[in-house]
Amino acid sequence: MITRRNSVAVGLPTDEYVKLRKTIFTTIWNELDPLEQEIENTEKIPYDVVMPALKACGAFGLTTPREYGGSGLSIAQYLPILAEFAKIQGGIRAIVHVHNSFTHALSEIGNSEQKQEILPGAAIGEKSLAFALTEPGNGTGADLSTTARRDGDRYVINGRKWLITNSDIASHFLVIAKTAPKEVSAIIVPRDSSGLTISPLPETMGCKGGEHGELVFTDVRVPATGLVGAEGEGIAHLERALEISRVFIAACSLGTATRALELSLKYSKDRVTFGKPIAERQAIQRYLAEMAADVYALRGMLADIASKWDRECRVPAESSLVKQFGLEAVGRVTDRALLVHGGIGYTRMYPIERLYRDARLNWLEEGTPTIQYLVAARELLNGYTFDDAFDSVPQ
Ligand SMILES: Cc1cc2nc3c(=O)[nH]c(=O)nc-3n(C[C@H](O)[C@H](O)[C@H](O)COP(=O)(O)OP(=O)(O)OC[C@H]3O[C@@H](n4cnc5c(N)ncnc54)[C@H](O)[C@@H]3O)c2cc1C
């Protein structure tokens, strides 16, 4: 069963896309990948190096529509680029993912004034919209405790949010708050709003170096023009934004899993025990084949979803299923990659231990497994069926 949506992504002409992709891949491997050890050791991203590199290669404008100065990539064009970022140090990947995910969301759910205010700057990395949903004292969705009370032409916001990625670099936050006891709304809050304090949280297990900070709102007065859509539409906007953002996380799982497989294939040929490369042992071959099956399956799911989304279809069940399958797949692949590498894989001599830690964020971003099961099962129980190439031939 297909639900249509309003499309914003038309995609870049192929020759321009090939050029952009080459430029970005060159930046990833020549300029950003060499920073891995520095970031892991210092737990800080050298923004003075990373931001100019990301700006210069066009990484901040990937999902911004072309009319606002971005590349306006289709989802099929964007996913392989995001996956490539997920092969290198995860803190850099997180910056790129959150920036592009929420500029994409704004381009779909914002009005023309909101887009005009943020998107041209976002396309060149001068502005960035972060997403502020999670709270320390409550669950998400209807359980939120952050409030936004209407006062004339302003909203007055009070509450706390935490674990907000890009809290150090965002120019704006898309804050999900209650505008009435049973009404959740989405409001754009400029970073420099009086009464908003932003502070870092302790360092993370993986995807190190970026900030996932805490926001405290104390009588923060923001223009009511920052309301996205109408009051009470917050949950719908949330679901809309997360639908494709969950697919983006699955693409990150694919990138990390692909790198772990590539490193394992190479290592298994190089490492000799008892006079033979371990690649010649059937047990290791089984690990490699299992890893490849996960990578192949995830690629196929993502290709199916990208083709649906770019044909303007909604993917409400697929997005949660691929997010869940992706994190399980990258979990299995990084586990097996550690086994292929033996003890040295547990050290920082190879990126395997870093990939293993980075991948664990994929369990949390855009919702834990319990919410993915809930969303997918709800859609299926309501009668959602897959419409895909598998049974498109006449029967
Ligand atoms: C590095 C990092 C970056 C992040 N970036 C962002 C960001 O940019 N913006 C943002 O808003 N959030 C962000 N998050 C937060 C992330 O989305 C949440 O941590 C995640 O969705 C889980 O929410 P929680 O931490 O409140 O866990 P909790 O809600 O406390 O959940 C704890 C456990 O209980 C389960 N659980 C909770 N409620 C229920 C229920 N009703 N039914 C069944 N099981 C339940 C959960 O599945 C989980 O297993 C980030 C988190 C991390 C670690």
Short mmCIF file of C-alpha atoms in Angstrom, two decimals, residues 19-382:
data_model
loop_
_atom_site.label_atom_id
_atom_site.label_comp_id
_atom_site.label_asym_id
_atom_site.label_seq_id
_atom_site.Cartn_x
_atom_site.Cartn_y
_atom_site.Cartn_z
CA LYS A 19 31.70 15.01 -9.93
CA LEU A 20 30.30 15.94 -6.50
CA ARG A 21 30.60 12.39 -5.24
CA LYS A 22 34.21 12.17 -6.40
CA THR A 23 35.07 15.45 -4.68
CA ILE A 24 33.46 14.31 -1.43
CA PHE A 25 35.05 10.86 -1.47
CA THR A 26 38.46 12.48 -2.06
CA THR A 27 37.90 14.79 0.91
CA ILE A 28 36.75 11.87 3.07
CA TRP A 29 39.81 9.74 2.40
CA ASN A 30 42.52 12.37 1.89
CA GLU A 31 41.57 15.01 4.44
CA LEU A 32 39.18 13.58 7.03
CA ASP A 33 40.18 9.93 7.49
CA PRO A 34 43.75 10.90 8.54
CA LEU A 35 42.25 12.76 11.54
CA GLU A 36 40.96 9.54 13.13
CA GLN A 37 43.72 8.98 15.70
CA GLU A 38 43.83 12.65 16.72
CA ILE A 39 40.06 12.70 17.35
CA GLU A 40 40.06 9.36 19.18
CA ASN A 41 42.99 10.44 21.38
CA THR A 42 41.78 13.95 22.19
CA GLU A 43 38.03 13.20 22.02
CA LYS A 44 37.71 16.52 20.22
CA ILE A 45 36.95 17.24 16.58
CA PRO A 46 39.42 19.79 15.18
CA TYR A 47 36.70 22.04 13.81
CA ASP A 48 39.26 24.41 12.32
CA VAL A 49 40.23 21.61 9.90
CA VAL A 50 37.00 19.63 9.59
CA MET A 51 34.51 22.44 8.97
CA PRO A 52 36.41 24.08 6.08
CA ALA A 53 36.94 20.65 4.50
CA LEU A 54 33.24 19.76 4.77
CA LYS A 55 32.20 23.16 3.46
CA ALA A 56 34.63 23.06 0.54
CA CYS A 57 33.51 19.64 -0.69
CA GLY A 58 29.79 20.48 -0.47
CA ALA A 59 28.92 18.09 2.37
CA PHE A 60 26.61 20.58 4.07
CA GLY A 61 24.40 21.14 1.04
CA LEU A 62 23.69 17.55 0.07
CA THR A 63 20.01 17.44 1.00
CA THR A 64 19.23 21.15 0.68
CA PRO A 65 17.05 21.77 -2.38
CA ARG A 66 18.81 23.44 -5.29
CA GLU A 67 16.57 26.49 -5.15
CA TYR A 68 18.15 27.26 -1.75
CA GLY A 69 21.69 26.76 -3.00
CA GLY A 70 22.16 23.09 -2.11
CA SER A 71 22.75 20.03 -4.27
CA GLY A 72 19.21 18.69 -3.76
CA LEU A 73 20.33 15.08 -4.00
CA SER A 74 17.73 12.39 -4.42
CA ILE A 75 17.78 9.78 -1.65
CA ALA A 76 19.36 7.25 -4.01
CA GLN A 77 22.18 9.76 -4.57
CA TYR A 78 22.55 10.77 -0.92
CA LEU A 79 22.67 7.33 0.75
CA PRO A 80 26.00 6.16 -0.79
CA ILE A 81 27.68 9.43 0.22
CA LEU A 82 26.41 9.19 3.79
CA ALA A 83 27.49 5.53 3.89
CA GLU A 84 31.01 6.58 2.84
CA PHE A 85 31.15 9.04 5.77
CA ALA A 86 30.20 6.15 8.08
CA LYS A 87 33.40 4.34 7.11
CA ILE A 88 35.60 6.98 8.75
CA GLN A 89 35.69 8.46 12.26
CA GLY A 90 32.12 8.52 13.55
CA GLY A 91 32.11 11.99 15.12
CA ILE A 92 32.50 13.49 11.65
CA ARG A 93 29.75 11.22 10.31
CA ALA A 94 27.40 12.40 13.09
CA ILE A 95 27.89 16.08 12.17
CA VAL A 96 27.15 15.41 8.50
CA HIS A 97 24.20 13.12 9.23
CA VAL A 98 22.37 15.41 11.65
CA HIS A 99 22.98 18.52 9.54
CA ASN A 100 21.67 16.95 6.34
CA SER A 101 18.89 15.03 8.03
CA PHE A 102 17.27 18.09 9.53
CA THR A 103 17.85 20.43 6.60
CA HIS A 104 16.07 17.72 4.61
CA ALA A 105 13.28 17.63 7.21
CA LEU A 106 12.92 21.42 7.15
CA SER A 107 12.75 21.43 3.38
CA GLU A 108 9.80 19.03 3.64
CA ILE A 109 7.89 20.41 6.64
CA GLY A 110 8.90 24.08 6.94
CA ASN A 111 7.10 27.03 5.36
CA SER A 112 8.81 29.24 2.79
CA GLU A 113 9.92 31.90 5.33
CA GLN A 114 11.45 29.26 7.61
CA LYS A 115 13.24 27.65 4.69
CA GLN A 116 14.47 31.02 3.44
CA GLU A 117 15.82 31.86 6.89
CA ILE A 118 17.85 28.68 7.34
CA LEU A 119 18.40 26.70 4.15
CA PRO A 120 20.66 29.03 2.11
CA GLY A 121 23.05 29.27 5.09
CA ALA A 122 22.74 25.53 5.78
CA ALA A 123 23.68 24.71 2.18
CA ILE A 124 27.11 26.27 2.71
CA GLY A 125 27.60 25.22 6.34
CA GLU A 126 27.09 28.68 7.79
CA LYS A 127 23.84 27.64 9.53
CA SER A 128 22.67 24.32 10.90
CA LEU A 129 19.43 22.98 12.36
CA ALA A 130 19.76 20.49 15.23
CA PHE A 131 16.92 18.35 16.54
CA ALA A 132 15.87 18.71 20.18
CA LEU A 133 13.47 15.98 21.25
CA THR A 134 15.01 13.81 24.00
CA GLU A 135 14.55 14.85 27.64
CA PRO A 136 16.28 13.75 30.84
CA GLY A 137 13.13 13.44 32.97
CA ASN A 138 10.53 12.07 30.54
CA GLY A 139 9.88 9.82 27.60
CA THR A 140 9.51 11.21 24.09
CA GLY A 141 6.34 12.07 22.15
CA ALA A 142 3.26 12.70 24.28
CA ASP A 143 5.29 12.24 27.49
CA LEU A 144 7.46 15.34 26.94
CA SER A 145 7.62 17.94 29.70
CA THR A 146 9.09 20.91 27.77
CA THR A 147 6.37 23.51 27.27
CA ALA A 148 5.86 26.32 24.74
CA ARG A 149 3.18 28.77 25.91
CA ARG A 150 1.78 31.23 23.39
CA ASP A 151 2.10 34.87 24.50
CA GLY A 152 1.06 37.29 21.75
CA ASP A 153 3.43 36.94 18.82
CA ARG A 154 5.87 34.81 20.88
CA TYR A 155 6.20 31.36 22.41
CA VAL A 156 7.67 31.13 25.90
CA ILE A 157 9.62 27.90 26.23
CA ASN A 158 10.58 26.15 29.47
CA GLY A 159 12.17 22.75 29.92
CA ARG A 160 15.27 20.64 29.33
CA LYS A 161 16.55 18.61 26.39
CA TRP A 162 19.68 16.49 26.29
CA LEU A 163 21.81 14.35 24.01
CA ILE A 164 21.34 16.97 21.26
CA THR A 165 23.87 16.32 18.49
CA ASN A 166 25.58 19.38 16.98
CA SER A 167 24.58 21.44 20.04
CA ASP A 168 27.96 23.15 19.71
CA ILE A 169 27.60 24.18 16.06
CA ALA A 170 23.84 24.53 15.48
CA SER A 171 22.48 27.98 14.64
CA HIS A 172 18.89 26.79 15.28
CA PHE A 173 17.14 23.97 17.13
CA LEU A 174 13.95 22.23 16.05
CA VAL A 175 12.41 21.89 19.50
CA ILE A 176 9.55 19.49 20.14
CA ALA A 177 7.43 20.86 23.00
CA LYS A 178 3.92 20.83 24.45
CA THR A 179 1.79 23.82 23.43
CA ALA A 180 -1.12 22.42 25.47
CA PRO A 181 -1.35 19.46 27.88
CA LYS A 182 -2.18 17.03 25.06
CA GLU A 183 -0.70 18.98 22.16
CA VAL A 184 2.84 18.48 20.86
CA SER A 185 4.28 21.06 18.46
CA ALA A 186 7.55 21.72 16.62
CA ILE A 187 9.14 25.16 17.02
CA ILE A 188 12.35 26.56 15.55
CA VAL A 189 14.48 28.21 18.24
CA PRO A 190 17.49 30.36 17.30
CA ARG A 191 20.64 29.49 19.22
CA ASP A 192 21.15 33.03 20.48
CA SER A 193 17.73 33.18 22.18
CA SER A 194 17.89 34.77 25.61
CA GLY A 195 17.30 32.24 28.42
CA LEU A 196 18.69 29.26 26.45
CA THR A 197 21.80 27.72 27.96
CA ILE A 198 23.75 25.01 26.15
CA SER A 199 26.30 22.81 27.89
CA PRO A 200 28.22 19.67 26.94
CA LEU A 201 27.48 16.19 28.32
CA PRO A 202 30.16 13.59 29.16
CA GLU A 203 32.08 12.06 26.24
CA THR A 204 30.48 9.17 24.36
CA MET A 205 31.45 5.51 23.81
CA GLY A 206 31.91 6.01 20.06
CA CYS A 207 31.41 8.64 17.36
CA LYS A 208 33.70 10.70 19.54
CA GLY A 209 34.55 14.36 19.39
CA GLY A 210 31.28 16.06 18.49
CA GLU A 211 28.98 17.49 21.12
CA HIS A 212 25.63 15.96 22.15
CA GLY A 213 24.76 18.62 24.66
CA GLU A 214 22.09 19.67 27.11
CA LEU A 215 19.74 22.59 26.43
CA VAL A 216 18.01 24.35 29.31
CA PHE A 217 15.14 26.68 28.39
CA THR A 218 14.21 29.27 31.02
CA ASP A 219 11.44 31.56 29.79
CA VAL A 220 12.95 31.53 26.30
CA ARG A 221 10.83 33.86 24.15
CA VAL A 222 10.92 33.08 20.45
CA PRO A 223 8.91 34.49 17.53
CA ALA A 224 5.70 32.52 16.92
CA THR A 225 6.71 32.45 13.25
CA GLY A 226 9.06 29.61 14.27
CA LEU A 227 6.09 27.26 14.70
CA VAL A 228 6.33 24.53 12.06
CA GLY A 229 2.89 23.88 10.58
CA ALA A 230 0.14 24.30 13.15
CA GLU A 231 -0.02 23.75 16.90
CA GLY A 232 -0.54 20.05 17.68
CA GLU A 233 1.18 18.84 14.51
CA GLY A 234 4.44 18.06 16.31
CA ILE A 235 4.04 14.29 16.42
CA ALA A 236 3.14 14.19 12.72
CA HIS A 237 6.23 16.30 11.87
CA LEU A 238 8.32 14.10 14.11
CA GLU A 239 7.17 10.95 12.37
CA ARG A 240 7.70 12.58 9.00
CA ALA A 241 11.26 13.67 9.84
CA LEU A 242 12.19 10.38 11.48
CA GLU A 243 10.77 8.28 8.65
CA ILE A 244 13.61 9.16 6.29
CA SER A 245 16.14 9.89 9.02
CA ARG A 246 15.87 6.25 10.15
CA VAL A 247 16.78 5.24 6.62
CA PHE A 248 19.82 7.53 6.90
CA ILE A 249 20.90 5.67 10.04
CA ALA A 250 20.58 2.39 8.15
CA ALA A 251 22.86 3.84 5.44
CA CYS A 252 25.37 4.63 8.20
CA SER A 253 25.11 1.00 9.35
CA LEU A 254 25.81 -0.05 5.78
CA GLY A 255 28.91 2.15 5.49
CA THR A 256 30.38 0.94 8.77
CA ALA A 257 29.60 -2.71 7.97
CA THR A 258 31.11 -2.40 4.48
CA ARG A 259 34.36 -0.96 5.88
CA ALA A 260 34.54 -3.72 8.52
CA LEU A 261 34.08 -6.34 5.78
CA GLU A 262 36.70 -4.71 3.52
CA LEU A 263 39.25 -4.59 6.37
CA SER A 264 38.48 -8.19 7.30
CA LEU A 265 38.93 -9.46 3.74
CA LYS A 266 42.34 -7.79 3.57
CA TYR A 267 43.45 -8.87 7.03
CA SER A 268 42.43 -12.48 6.47
CA LYS A 269 44.69 -12.64 3.41
CA ASP A 270 47.63 -11.03 5.24
CA ARG A 271 47.52 -12.90 8.53
CA VAL A 272 49.34 -16.24 8.35
CA THR A 273 49.00 -18.95 10.99
CA PHE A 274 50.30 -22.51 10.74
CA GLY A 275 51.81 -21.64 7.35
CA LYS A 276 48.62 -20.43 5.65
CA PRO A 277 46.64 -17.16 5.45
CA ILE A 278 43.64 -17.45 7.75
CA ALA A 279 41.51 -16.63 4.66
CA GLU A 280 42.10 -20.22 3.58
CA ARG A 281 40.40 -21.57 6.73
CA GLN A 282 36.79 -22.55 6.27
CA ALA A 283 35.81 -21.07 9.64
CA ILE A 284 37.09 -17.61 8.60
CA GLN A 285 35.46 -17.95 5.18
CA ARG A 286 32.17 -18.55 6.94
CA TYR A 287 32.56 -15.34 8.95
CA LEU A 288 33.35 -13.41 5.75
CA ALA A 289 30.40 -14.88 3.88
CA GLU A 290 28.02 -14.11 6.77
CA MET A 291 29.31 -10.53 6.88
CA ALA A 292 28.82 -10.18 3.13
CA ALA A 293 25.25 -11.53 3.37
CA ASP A 294 24.37 -8.80 5.88
CA VAL A 295 25.97 -6.09 3.73
CA TYR A 296 24.24 -7.35 0.60
CA ALA A 297 20.83 -7.58 2.26
CA LEU A 298 21.13 -4.08 3.71
CA ARG A 299 22.17 -2.65 0.34
CA GLY A 300 19.12 -4.26 -1.25
CA MET A 301 16.72 -2.90 1.37
CA LEU A 302 18.17 0.59 1.05
CA ALA A 303 18.01 0.51 -2.75
CA ASP A 304 14.34 -0.50 -2.56
CA ILE A 305 13.51 2.28 -0.10
CA ALA A 306 15.47 4.92 -2.04
CA SER A 307 13.63 4.03 -5.21
CA LYS A 308 10.26 4.27 -3.43
CA TRP A 309 11.07 7.58 -1.72
CA ASP A 310 12.38 9.12 -4.92
CA ARG A 311 9.11 8.08 -6.60
CA GLU A 312 7.39 10.15 -3.89
CA CYS A 313 6.13 7.19 -1.86
CA ARG A 314 6.06 7.07 1.93
CA VAL A 315 7.99 4.22 3.59
CA PRO A 316 6.47 4.11 7.09
CA ALA A 317 7.12 0.43 7.83
CA GLU A 318 10.24 0.02 5.71
CA SER A 319 12.08 2.84 7.48
CA SER A 320 11.78 1.25 10.93
CA LEU A 321 12.49 -2.22 9.55
CA VAL A 322 15.66 -1.12 7.73
CA LYS A 323 16.83 0.91 10.74
CA GLN A 324 16.40 -2.20 12.93
CA PHE A 325 17.86 -4.64 10.41
CA GLY A 326 20.77 -2.28 9.75
CA LEU A 327 21.82 -2.00 13.38
CA GLU A 328 21.56 -5.75 13.87
CA ALA A 329 23.53 -6.31 10.66
CA VAL A 330 26.31 -3.88 11.57
CA GLY A 331 26.35 -5.39 15.06
CA ARG A 332 26.94 -8.87 13.64
CA VAL A 333 29.45 -7.64 11.04
CA THR A 334 31.58 -5.68 13.51
CA ASP A 335 31.47 -8.64 15.92
CA ARG A 336 32.77 -10.97 13.24
CA ALA A 337 35.33 -8.41 12.06
CA LEU A 338 36.77 -8.43 15.57
CA LEU A 339 36.95 -12.22 15.48
CA VAL A 340 38.72 -12.20 12.10
CA HIS A 341 41.28 -9.71 13.42
CA GLY A 342 41.94 -11.65 16.64
CA GLY A 343 43.58 -9.83 19.54
CA ILE A 344 45.16 -7.07 17.50
CA GLY A 345 41.66 -6.02 16.40
CA TYR A 346 40.94 -5.08 20.02
CA THR A 347 43.73 -2.50 19.88
CA ARG A 348 43.82 0.74 17.92
CA MET A 349 46.23 -0.67 15.36
CA TYR A 350 43.26 -1.17 13.01
CA PRO A 351 40.01 0.84 12.84
CA ILE A 352 37.96 -2.26 13.74
CA GLU A 353 37.57 -1.42 17.44
CA ARG A 354 36.54 2.12 16.51
CA LEU A 355 34.00 0.90 13.95
CA TYR A 356 32.63 -1.49 16.60
CA ARG A 357 32.11 1.37 19.09
CA ASP A 358 30.82 3.87 16.52
CA ALA A 359 28.18 1.42 15.28
CA ARG A 360 26.60 1.13 18.74
CA LEU A 361 25.18 4.64 18.37
CA ASN A 362 22.94 3.27 15.62
CA TRP A 363 20.88 1.50 18.33
CA LEU A 364 19.97 4.89 19.82
CA GLU A 365 19.81 7.60 17.16
CA GLU A 366 16.28 8.10 15.81
CA GLY A 367 14.84 5.72 18.39
CA THR A 368 15.71 2.45 20.14
CA PRO A 369 14.67 -1.01 18.86
CA THR A 370 11.49 -1.03 20.95
CA ILE A 371 10.11 1.97 19.05
CA GLN A 372 11.13 0.50 15.67
CA TYR A 373 9.24 -2.73 16.48
CA LEU A 374 6.25 -0.68 17.62
CA VAL A 375 6.12 1.53 14.49
CA ALA A 376 6.64 -1.31 12.01
CA ALA A 377 4.14 -3.64 13.72
CA ARG A 378 1.55 -0.85 13.96
CA GLU A 379 1.82 -0.20 10.21
CA LEU A 380 1.59 -3.89 9.33
CA LEU A 381 -1.34 -4.51 11.68
CA ASN A 382 -3.11 -1.55 10.07
#
